[in-house]
mmCIF file of C-alpha atoms in Angstrom:
data_model
loop_
_atom_site.group_PDB
_atom_site.id
_atom_site.type_symbol
_atom_site.label_atom_id
_atom_site.label_comp_id
_atom_site.label_asym_id
_atom_site.label_seq_id
_atom_site.Cartn_x
_atom_site.Cartn_y
_atom_site.Cartn_z
ATOM 1 C CA MET A 1 -2.636 -6.857 -5.986
ATOM 2 C CA ARG A 2 -0.124 -5.730 -3.365
ATOM 3 C CA LEU A 3 2.889 -3.564 -4.172
ATOM 4 C CA ILE A 4 6.020 -2.587 -2.272
ATOM 5 C CA GLN A 5 8.808 -0.092 -2.838
ATOM 6 C CA CYS A 6 12.388 -1.090 -2.138
ATOM 7 C CA GLU A 7 15.975 -0.130 -2.829
ATOM 8 C CA HIS A 8 17.601 -2.360 -5.446
ATOM 9 C CA GLU A 9 20.935 -1.705 -7.146
ATOM 10 C CA GLY A 10 20.954 1.869 -5.909
ATOM 11 C CA ARG A 11 17.484 2.723 -7.218
ATOM 12 C CA LEU A 12 13.974 3.005 -5.854
ATOM 13 C CA ARG A 13 12.071 0.075 -7.367
ATOM 14 C CA VAL A 14 8.490 -1.181 -7.362
ATOM 15 C CA ALA A 15 7.658 -4.848 -6.883
ATOM 16 C CA VAL A 16 4.540 -7.005 -6.817
ATOM 17 C CA VAL A 17 4.203 -9.322 -3.823
ATOM 18 C CA GLU A 18 3.901 -12.827 -5.280
ATOM 19 C CA SER A 19 4.188 -14.749 -2.006
ATOM 20 C CA PRO A 20 5.340 -14.207 1.589
ATOM 21 C CA GLU A 21 8.826 -15.170 0.383
ATOM 22 C CA GLN A 22 9.132 -13.462 -2.984
ATOM 23 C CA VAL A 23 8.467 -10.186 -4.831
ATOM 24 C CA ARG A 24 8.676 -9.480 -8.571
ATOM 25 C CA LEU A 25 10.129 -6.241 -9.900
ATOM 26 C CA VAL A 26 8.142 -3.836 -12.072
ATOM 27 C CA ASN A 27 9.704 -1.709 -14.783
ATOM 28 C CA ALA A 28 8.948 1.833 -13.563
ATOM 29 C CA ASP A 29 10.547 5.237 -13.129
ATOM 30 C CA GLU A 30 9.959 7.291 -9.940
ATOM 31 C CA GLY A 31 8.484 4.318 -8.093
ATOM 32 C CA VAL A 32 4.765 3.902 -7.445
ATOM 33 C CA TYR A 33 4.393 7.670 -7.882
ATOM 34 C CA GLY A 34 5.644 7.451 -11.454
ATOM 35 C CA LEU A 35 3.391 4.471 -12.180
ATOM 36 C CA ALA A 36 0.370 6.305 -10.791
ATOM 37 C CA LYS A 37 1.060 9.393 -12.896
ATOM 38 C CA ARG A 38 1.484 7.232 -15.981
ATOM 39 C CA ALA A 39 -1.765 5.357 -15.283
ATOM 40 C CA ILE A 40 -3.605 8.684 -14.944
ATOM 41 C CA ALA A 41 -2.099 10.030 -18.169
ATOM 42 C CA GLU A 42 -2.855 6.843 -20.123
ATOM 43 C CA LYS A 43 -6.324 6.419 -18.544
ATOM 44 C CA ARG A 44 -5.505 2.885 -17.421
ATOM 45 C CA SER A 45 -5.991 1.167 -14.099
ATOM 46 C CA LEU A 46 -2.885 0.877 -11.960
ATOM 47 C CA SER A 47 -3.175 -2.912 -11.769
ATOM 48 C CA GLU A 48 -3.384 -3.181 -15.567
ATOM 49 C CA LEU A 49 -0.329 -0.968 -15.984
ATOM 50 C CA VAL A 50 1.647 -2.963 -13.415
ATOM 51 C CA GLU A 51 0.781 -6.259 -15.099
ATOM 52 C CA SER A 52 2.066 -4.928 -18.406
ATOM 53 C CA ALA A 53 5.336 -3.735 -16.837
ATOM 54 C CA LEU A 54 6.348 -6.866 -14.898
ATOM 55 C CA THR A 55 9.944 -8.024 -15.307
ATOM 56 C CA ASP A 56 11.410 -11.498 -14.823
ATOM 57 C CA THR A 57 13.479 -10.360 -11.825
ATOM 58 C CA ARG A 58 12.422 -11.704 -8.456
ATOM 59 C CA LEU A 59 13.819 -10.729 -5.053
ATOM 60 C CA ASP A 60 13.869 -12.441 -1.682
ATOM 61 C CA TYR A 61 11.393 -10.638 0.580
ATOM 62 C CA ALA A 62 13.100 -11.633 3.831
ATOM 63 C CA GLU A 63 16.416 -10.327 2.521
ATOM 64 C CA LEU A 64 14.883 -6.949 1.742
ATOM 65 C CA ILE A 65 13.588 -6.780 5.306
ATOM 66 C CA GLU A 66 16.826 -7.955 6.901
ATOM 67 C CA GLN A 67 18.864 -5.417 4.944
ATOM 68 C CA GLN A 68 16.316 -2.633 5.649
ATOM 69 C CA ARG A 69 15.773 -1.986 1.949
ATOM 70 C CA LEU A 70 11.994 -1.646 2.246
ATOM 71 C CA ARG A 71 10.597 1.837 1.650
ATOM 72 C CA ALA A 72 7.162 3.337 2.256
ATOM 73 C CA PRO A 73 4.927 2.114 -0.585
ATOM 74 C CA LEU A 74 4.101 5.582 -1.985
ATOM 75 C CA THR A 75 6.367 8.620 -1.744
ATOM 76 C CA HIS A 76 6.938 11.853 -3.656
ATOM 77 C CA PRO A 77 10.394 12.644 -5.116
ATOM 78 C CA ASP A 78 10.136 15.954 -3.197
ATOM 79 C CA PRO A 79 8.918 15.249 0.381
ATOM 80 C CA ALA A 80 7.533 18.796 0.622
ATOM 81 C CA HIS A 81 4.874 17.755 -1.912
ATOM 82 C CA CYS A 82 3.541 14.939 0.287
ATOM 83 C CA LEU A 83 0.887 15.850 2.877
ATOM 84 C CA ILE A 84 0.273 13.574 5.881
ATOM 85 C CA SER A 85 -3.089 14.026 7.604
ATOM 86 C CA GLY A 86 -5.797 12.063 9.330
ATOM 87 C CA THR A 87 -9.195 11.851 10.978
ATOM 88 C CA GLY A 88 -10.206 10.877 14.493
ATOM 89 C CA LEU A 89 -13.332 9.555 16.214
ATOM 90 C CA THR A 90 -14.192 7.636 13.057
ATOM 91 C CA HIS A 91 -14.364 4.069 14.385
ATOM 92 C CA LEU A 92 -17.108 2.555 16.489
ATOM 93 C CA GLY A 93 -15.647 2.443 19.986
ATOM 94 C CA SER A 94 -13.152 5.246 19.373
ATOM 95 C CA ALA A 95 -15.194 7.707 21.427
ATOM 96 C CA ASP A 96 -15.091 5.363 24.426
ATOM 97 C CA THR A 97 -11.304 5.142 24.167
ATOM 98 C CA ARG A 98 -10.944 8.905 23.893
ATOM 99 C CA SER A 99 -13.363 9.579 26.753
ATOM 100 C CA ALA A 100 -11.652 7.054 29.015
ATOM 101 C CA MET A 101 -8.336 8.709 28.275
ATOM 102 C CA HIS A 102 -9.714 12.108 29.248
ATOM 103 C CA ALA A 103 -11.517 10.751 32.297
ATOM 104 C CA LYS A 104 -8.257 9.413 33.705
ATOM 105 C CA ALA A 105 -6.980 12.971 33.681
ATOM 106 C CA GLN A 106 -10.229 14.178 35.292
ATOM 107 C CA ALA A 107 -11.002 16.212 32.229
ATOM 108 C CA ALA A 108 -13.845 18.707 32.356
ATOM 109 C CA GLU A 109 -17.271 17.472 31.363
ATOM 110 C CA SER A 110 -17.308 19.935 28.467
ATOM 111 C CA GLU A 111 -14.265 18.253 26.936
ATOM 112 C CA LEU A 112 -15.864 14.846 27.055
ATOM 113 C CA THR A 113 -19.051 16.290 25.611
ATOM 114 C CA ASP A 114 -17.151 17.777 22.663
ATOM 115 C CA SER A 115 -15.590 14.418 21.813
ATOM 116 C CA MET A 116 -18.860 12.556 22.206
ATOM 117 C CA ARG A 117 -20.699 15.169 20.194
ATOM 118 C CA MET A 118 -18.212 14.826 17.339
ATOM 119 C CA PHE A 119 -18.506 11.045 17.469
ATOM 120 C CA LYS A 120 -22.318 11.180 17.481
ATOM 121 C CA MET A 121 -22.285 13.455 14.432
ATOM 122 C CA GLY A 122 -20.393 10.737 12.598
ATOM 123 C CA VAL A 123 -22.724 7.964 13.729
ATOM 124 C CA ASP A 124 -25.776 9.993 12.723
ATOM 125 C CA GLY A 125 -24.487 11.463 9.476
ATOM 126 C CA GLY A 126 -21.135 9.958 8.503
ATOM 127 C CA LYS A 127 -22.533 7.495 5.969
ATOM 128 C CA PRO A 128 -24.946 9.417 3.730
ATOM 129 C CA GLN A 129 -26.878 7.178 1.366
ATOM 130 C CA ASP A 130 -27.738 9.698 -1.340
ATOM 131 C CA GLY A 131 -24.217 10.525 -2.496
ATOM 132 C CA GLN A 132 -24.317 13.884 -0.727
ATOM 133 C CA PRO A 133 -21.626 15.023 1.749
ATOM 134 C CA GLY A 134 -22.132 13.743 5.263
ATOM 135 C CA ALA A 135 -21.009 15.036 8.647
ATOM 136 C CA GLN A 136 -17.512 16.495 8.830
ATOM 137 C CA PRO A 137 -15.043 14.345 10.776
ATOM 138 C CA GLU A 138 -12.352 15.547 13.134
ATOM 139 C CA TRP A 139 -9.280 16.348 10.986
ATOM 140 C CA PHE A 140 -5.614 16.827 11.832
ATOM 141 C CA TYR A 141 -2.310 17.579 10.124
ATOM 142 C CA LYS A 142 0.792 15.529 10.864
ATOM 143 C CA GLY A 143 3.445 16.926 8.534
ATOM 144 C CA ASP A 144 4.947 16.507 5.098
ATOM 145 C CA GLY A 145 6.838 13.587 3.593
ATOM 146 C CA SER A 146 9.899 14.284 5.738
ATOM 147 C CA ILE A 147 8.172 12.708 8.770
ATOM 148 C CA VAL A 148 7.573 9.371 7.021
ATOM 149 C CA VAL A 149 9.569 6.489 8.482
ATOM 150 C CA ASP A 150 10.125 3.436 6.300
ATOM 151 C CA PRO A 151 8.883 0.014 7.424
ATOM 152 C CA GLU A 152 11.398 -1.668 9.782
ATOM 153 C CA ALA A 153 13.127 1.694 10.472
ATOM 154 C CA ALA A 154 13.066 3.422 13.873
ATOM 155 C CA LEU A 155 10.375 5.921 14.818
ATOM 156 C CA PRO A 156 12.136 8.932 16.396
ATOM 157 C CA VAL A 157 10.793 10.313 19.678
ATOM 158 C CA PRO A 158 11.778 13.943 20.370
ATOM 159 C CA ALA A 159 13.180 14.814 23.777
ATOM 160 C CA PHE A 160 10.232 17.102 24.551
ATOM 161 C CA ALA A 161 7.668 14.336 23.942
ATOM 162 C CA GLU A 162 5.657 13.114 26.923
ATOM 163 C CA ASP A 163 4.546 9.876 25.304
ATOM 164 C CA ALA A 164 5.264 7.710 22.276
ATOM 165 C CA GLY A 165 2.201 5.655 21.441
ATOM 166 C CA GLU A 166 1.108 3.604 18.458
ATOM 167 C CA GLU A 167 -2.133 4.099 16.525
ATOM 168 C CA PRO A 168 -2.894 1.124 14.244
ATOM 169 C CA GLU A 169 -4.852 2.464 11.295
ATOM 170 C CA LEU A 170 -5.726 2.173 7.656
ATOM 171 C CA ALA A 171 -4.289 4.873 5.421
ATOM 172 C CA GLY A 172 -5.484 5.999 2.020
ATOM 173 C CA LEU A 173 -2.705 6.856 -0.463
ATOM 174 C CA TYR A 174 -3.429 9.379 -3.202
ATOM 175 C CA VAL A 175 -1.868 11.205 -6.142
ATOM 176 C CA VAL A 176 -3.381 14.419 -7.525
ATOM 177 C CA GLY A 177 -3.536 14.515 -11.312
ATOM 178 C CA ASP A 178 -2.304 17.394 -13.452
ATOM 179 C CA ASP A 179 -5.870 18.724 -13.672
ATOM 180 C CA GLY A 180 -6.345 18.759 -9.878
ATOM 181 C CA GLN A 181 -8.331 15.496 -9.758
ATOM 182 C CA PRO A 182 -7.349 13.324 -6.745
ATOM 183 C CA TRP A 183 -6.807 9.628 -7.496
ATOM 184 C CA ARG A 184 -6.688 6.907 -4.853
ATOM 185 C CA VAL A 185 -3.657 4.729 -5.549
ATOM 186 C CA GLY A 186 -4.545 2.231 -2.846
ATOM 187 C CA TYR A 187 -4.527 1.537 0.880
ATOM 188 C CA ALA A 188 -1.848 0.633 3.407
ATOM 189 C CA VAL A 189 -1.757 -0.360 7.045
ATOM 190 C CA GLY A 190 -0.244 2.431 9.100
ATOM 191 C CA ASN A 191 1.050 3.457 12.492
ATOM 192 C CA GLU A 192 -0.067 7.055 12.889
ATOM 193 C CA PHE A 193 1.947 7.444 16.135
ATOM 194 C CA SER A 194 1.009 10.176 18.602
ATOM 195 C CA ASP A 195 1.788 11.739 21.973
ATOM 196 C CA HIS A 196 -1.243 10.774 24.024
ATOM 197 C CA ILE A 197 -0.157 12.380 27.292
ATOM 198 C CA THR A 198 0.072 15.738 25.555
ATOM 199 C CA GLU A 199 -3.420 15.193 24.146
ATOM 200 C CA ARG A 200 -4.766 14.067 27.506
ATOM 201 C CA HIS A 201 -3.693 17.319 29.199
ATOM 202 C CA ASN A 202 -6.188 19.181 27.060
ATOM 203 C CA TYR A 203 -7.936 17.993 23.910
ATOM 204 C CA LEU A 204 -7.111 21.349 22.300
ATOM 205 C CA TRP A 205 -3.510 20.102 22.285
ATOM 206 C CA LEU A 206 -4.514 17.321 19.898
ATOM 207 C CA ALA A 207 -2.770 19.248 17.094
ATOM 208 C CA HIS A 208 0.515 19.242 19.059
ATOM 209 C CA SER A 209 0.197 15.533 19.843
ATOM 210 C CA LYS A 210 -0.014 14.662 16.150
ATOM 211 C CA LEU A 211 3.156 16.470 15.032
ATOM 212 C CA ARG A 212 5.263 13.334 15.182
ATOM 213 C CA ALA A 213 6.736 10.788 12.797
ATOM 214 C CA CYS A 214 4.590 8.062 11.253
ATOM 215 C CA SER A 215 4.927 4.921 9.160
ATOM 216 C CA TYR A 216 2.820 2.984 6.660
ATOM 217 C CA GLY A 217 3.252 -0.132 4.574
ATOM 218 C CA PRO A 218 5.186 -2.182 3.779
ATOM 219 C CA GLU A 219 2.528 -3.221 1.267
ATOM 220 C CA LEU A 220 0.082 -1.137 -0.740
ATOM 221 C CA LEU A 221 -3.246 -2.808 -1.486
ATOM 222 C CA VAL A 222 -4.498 -1.925 -4.981
ATOM 223 C CA GLY A 223 -8.219 -2.404 -5.571
ATOM 224 C CA GLU A 224 -11.310 -2.673 -3.413
ATOM 225 C CA LEU A 225 -10.975 -2.602 0.363
ATOM 226 C CA PRO A 226 -12.830 -5.325 2.324
ATOM 227 C CA GLU A 227 -15.617 -3.832 4.459
ATOM 228 C CA HIS A 228 -14.542 -5.813 7.537
ATOM 229 C CA LEU A 229 -10.904 -6.172 8.537
ATOM 230 C CA GLU A 230 -9.428 -7.764 11.653
ATOM 231 C CA GLY A 231 -5.868 -7.192 12.766
ATOM 232 C CA THR A 232 -3.577 -7.265 15.772
ATOM 233 C CA SER A 233 -1.573 -4.453 17.313
ATOM 234 C CA ARG A 234 1.316 -5.399 19.576
ATOM 235 C CA ILE A 235 4.383 -4.070 21.352
ATOM 236 C CA VAL A 236 7.477 -6.247 21.630
ATOM 237 C CA ARG A 237 10.083 -5.520 24.319
ATOM 238 C CA ASP A 238 13.332 -7.462 24.628
ATOM 239 C CA GLY A 239 11.989 -10.156 22.319
ATOM 240 C CA GLN A 240 8.797 -10.686 24.324
ATOM 241 C CA VAL A 241 5.271 -9.461 23.634
ATOM 242 C CA LEU A 242 4.607 -6.702 26.169
ATOM 243 C CA TRP A 243 1.091 -5.845 25.000
ATOM 244 C CA GLU A 244 -1.192 -7.229 22.312
ATOM 245 C CA LYS A 245 -4.753 -6.468 21.278
ATOM 246 C CA PRO A 246 -6.996 -7.164 18.273
ATOM 247 C CA PHE A 247 -8.419 -4.253 16.323
ATOM 248 C CA LEU A 248 -11.190 -3.873 13.764
ATOM 249 C CA THR A 249 -11.292 -1.543 10.796
ATOM 250 C CA GLY A 250 -12.966 -1.193 7.413
ATOM 251 C CA GLU A 251 -16.264 0.583 6.772
ATOM 252 C CA ALA A 252 -18.324 -2.038 8.622
ATOM 253 C CA ASN A 253 -16.548 -0.959 11.818
ATOM 254 C CA MET A 254 -16.563 2.780 11.172
ATOM 255 C CA ALA A 255 -18.992 5.615 11.842
ATOM 256 C CA HIS A 256 -17.989 7.334 8.583
ATOM 257 C CA SER A 257 -17.795 5.994 5.070
ATOM 258 C CA LEU A 258 -14.403 6.255 3.398
ATOM 259 C CA ALA A 259 -16.008 8.331 0.653
ATOM 260 C CA ASN A 260 -17.182 10.850 3.241
ATOM 261 C CA LEU A 261 -13.737 11.078 4.841
ATOM 262 C CA GLU A 262 -12.135 11.541 1.436
ATOM 263 C CA TYR A 263 -14.629 14.214 0.417
ATOM 264 C CA HIS A 264 -14.019 16.305 3.527
ATOM 265 C CA HIS A 265 -10.274 16.170 2.953
ATOM 266 C CA PHE A 266 -10.144 16.900 -0.758
ATOM 267 C CA LYS A 267 -12.937 19.507 -0.778
ATOM 268 C CA TYR A 268 -10.222 22.040 0.034
ATOM 269 C CA LEU A 269 -8.695 23.468 -3.132
ATOM 270 C CA ASN A 270 -5.187 23.602 -1.617
ATOM 271 C CA PHE A 271 -5.333 19.811 -1.169
ATOM 272 C CA ARG A 272 -5.894 19.362 -4.899
ATOM 273 C CA ARG A 273 -2.564 20.783 -6.059
ATOM 274 C CA PRO A 274 -1.441 18.952 -9.214
ATOM 275 C CA GLY A 275 1.249 16.336 -8.651
ATOM 276 C CA ASP A 276 0.991 16.175 -4.857
ATOM 277 C CA VAL A 277 0.873 12.957 -2.836
ATOM 278 C CA HIS A 278 -1.515 12.613 0.126
ATOM 279 C CA VAL A 279 -1.393 10.021 2.903
ATOM 280 C CA HIS A 280 -4.575 10.161 4.967
ATOM 281 C CA TYR A 281 -5.039 8.090 8.129
ATOM 282 C CA PHE A 282 -8.597 6.912 8.789
ATOM 283 C CA GLY A 283 -8.525 6.522 12.582
ATOM 284 C CA THR A 284 -8.537 3.745 15.168
ATOM 285 C CA ALA A 285 -10.255 2.601 18.351
ATOM 286 C CA THR A 286 -7.349 0.600 19.820
ATOM 287 C CA LEU A 287 -4.474 2.138 21.814
ATOM 288 C CA SER A 288 -2.005 0.580 24.233
ATOM 289 C CA PHE A 289 -2.020 3.915 26.069
ATOM 290 C CA ALA A 290 -5.649 3.298 27.049
ATOM 291 C CA ASP A 291 -4.354 0.197 28.894
ATOM 292 C CA ASN A 292 -1.729 2.262 30.771
ATOM 293 C CA VAL A 293 1.207 1.025 28.698
ATOM 294 C CA ARG A 294 4.254 3.311 28.662
ATOM 295 C CA THR A 295 6.720 2.655 25.883
ATOM 296 C CA GLN A 296 10.478 2.927 26.143
ATOM 297 C CA ASP A 297 13.527 3.051 23.900
ATOM 298 C CA GLY A 298 13.917 -0.107 21.817
ATOM 299 C CA ASP A 299 10.281 -1.228 22.013
ATOM 300 C CA ARG A 300 8.969 -2.431 18.658
ATOM 301 C CA PHE A 301 5.494 -1.693 17.340
ATOM 302 C CA GLU A 302 3.859 -4.288 15.110
ATOM 303 C CA VAL A 303 0.618 -3.614 13.233
ATOM 304 C CA ASP A 304 -0.570 -6.841 11.656
ATOM 305 C CA LEU A 305 -3.473 -6.820 9.210
ATOM 306 C CA PRO A 306 -3.358 -10.131 7.282
ATOM 307 C CA ALA A 307 -5.236 -8.759 4.259
ATOM 308 C CA PHE A 308 -2.257 -6.425 3.739
ATOM 309 C CA GLY A 309 0.440 -9.075 3.833
ATOM 310 C CA ARG A 310 3.494 -8.459 6.016
ATOM 311 C CA PRO A 311 2.996 -6.561 9.284
ATOM 312 C CA LEU A 312 4.267 -3.015 9.685
ATOM 313 C CA ARG A 313 7.113 -3.072 12.218
ATOM 314 C CA ASN A 314 9.008 -0.125 13.686
ATOM 315 C CA PRO A 315 11.230 0.082 16.766
ATOM 316 C CA LEU A 316 11.316 3.227 18.908
ATOM 317 C CA ARG A 317 14.332 5.492 19.215
ATOM 318 C CA PHE A 318 14.164 8.054 22.016
ATOM 319 C CA SER A 319 16.236 11.221 21.818
ATOM 320 C CA SER A 320 17.896 12.310 25.058
ATOM 321 C CA THR A 321 18.873 15.777 23.898
ATOM 322 C CA GLU A 322 16.620 18.546 22.715
ATOM 323 C CA THR A 323 17.763 20.609 19.763
ATOM 324 C CA PRO A 324 17.985 24.280 20.820
ATOM 325 C CA VAL A 325 15.567 26.512 18.982
ATOM 326 C CA ALA A 326 16.757 30.112 18.745
ATOM 327 C CA ILE A 327 14.804 32.550 16.609
ATOM 328 C CA LYS A 328 16.880 35.303 15.050
ATOM 329 C CA ALA A 329 15.632 38.607 13.705
ATOM 330 C CA LEU A 330 16.614 39.682 10.215
#
């Protein structure tokens, strides 16, 4: 089952994707978030609850896209209660991409060793077989729900940014129950979006490079995730494909199991606050930046993973003016 969120008649609505041309509305309050909370409370699966709440109203999918009425497939009514985070060096091949990026800047050997060491820890211990916690992955914070950009909407690039690069990834979408138990609602394809030049200067600036907007969706996959997934990441400029490359994801192509990545995120008590939404990016090994691509205003990112239905598309919008930041004393 694949779900979307959209604006319809002035309200946030949930719909099931029935075909590439058509979606069917679900009777729900507070969108997918409300459905998830209800499923938790009633101890029912989300798919079962959705099936029981289907309406007879169907909408034209292309019209929703054309009118920019698509919304991210899981949001919180209060964006401050949505945490966006992620992990790096999780995919086989990701260490090579990272090391090549650093090597182009003539990074110190110690920096490369740190990245490779982290990657090797994942390869050696990221998929424990006995149900015990495995190696910790690299972890980063991106922001709260205010940084989420809807599918088809423009990703903003701040004036101080040195780069605006895509990161095609899987994202896990979660709701924390009233008792502090995290529940996985489903998965979405995402564009984690980072500033790779800032990161390349010094890998300790990774945290700065991640404090950018992001997008995920348009469709939320409910149920089991295939172990092997093949997709395509591309950049379109002036109606022509500027850059295009296949990417692999799913556990078969990762150094860590999803369960291990989830454990090392939700082991922290402050990430199990009742009612919160979490969007957690699982990493990638494919970047246009590694192929020396520099994006510009108006370029459109497309992350296409057929198992997730429609591709995630977002144009870039560069800001030419920097907002003054003046700190005042009380």
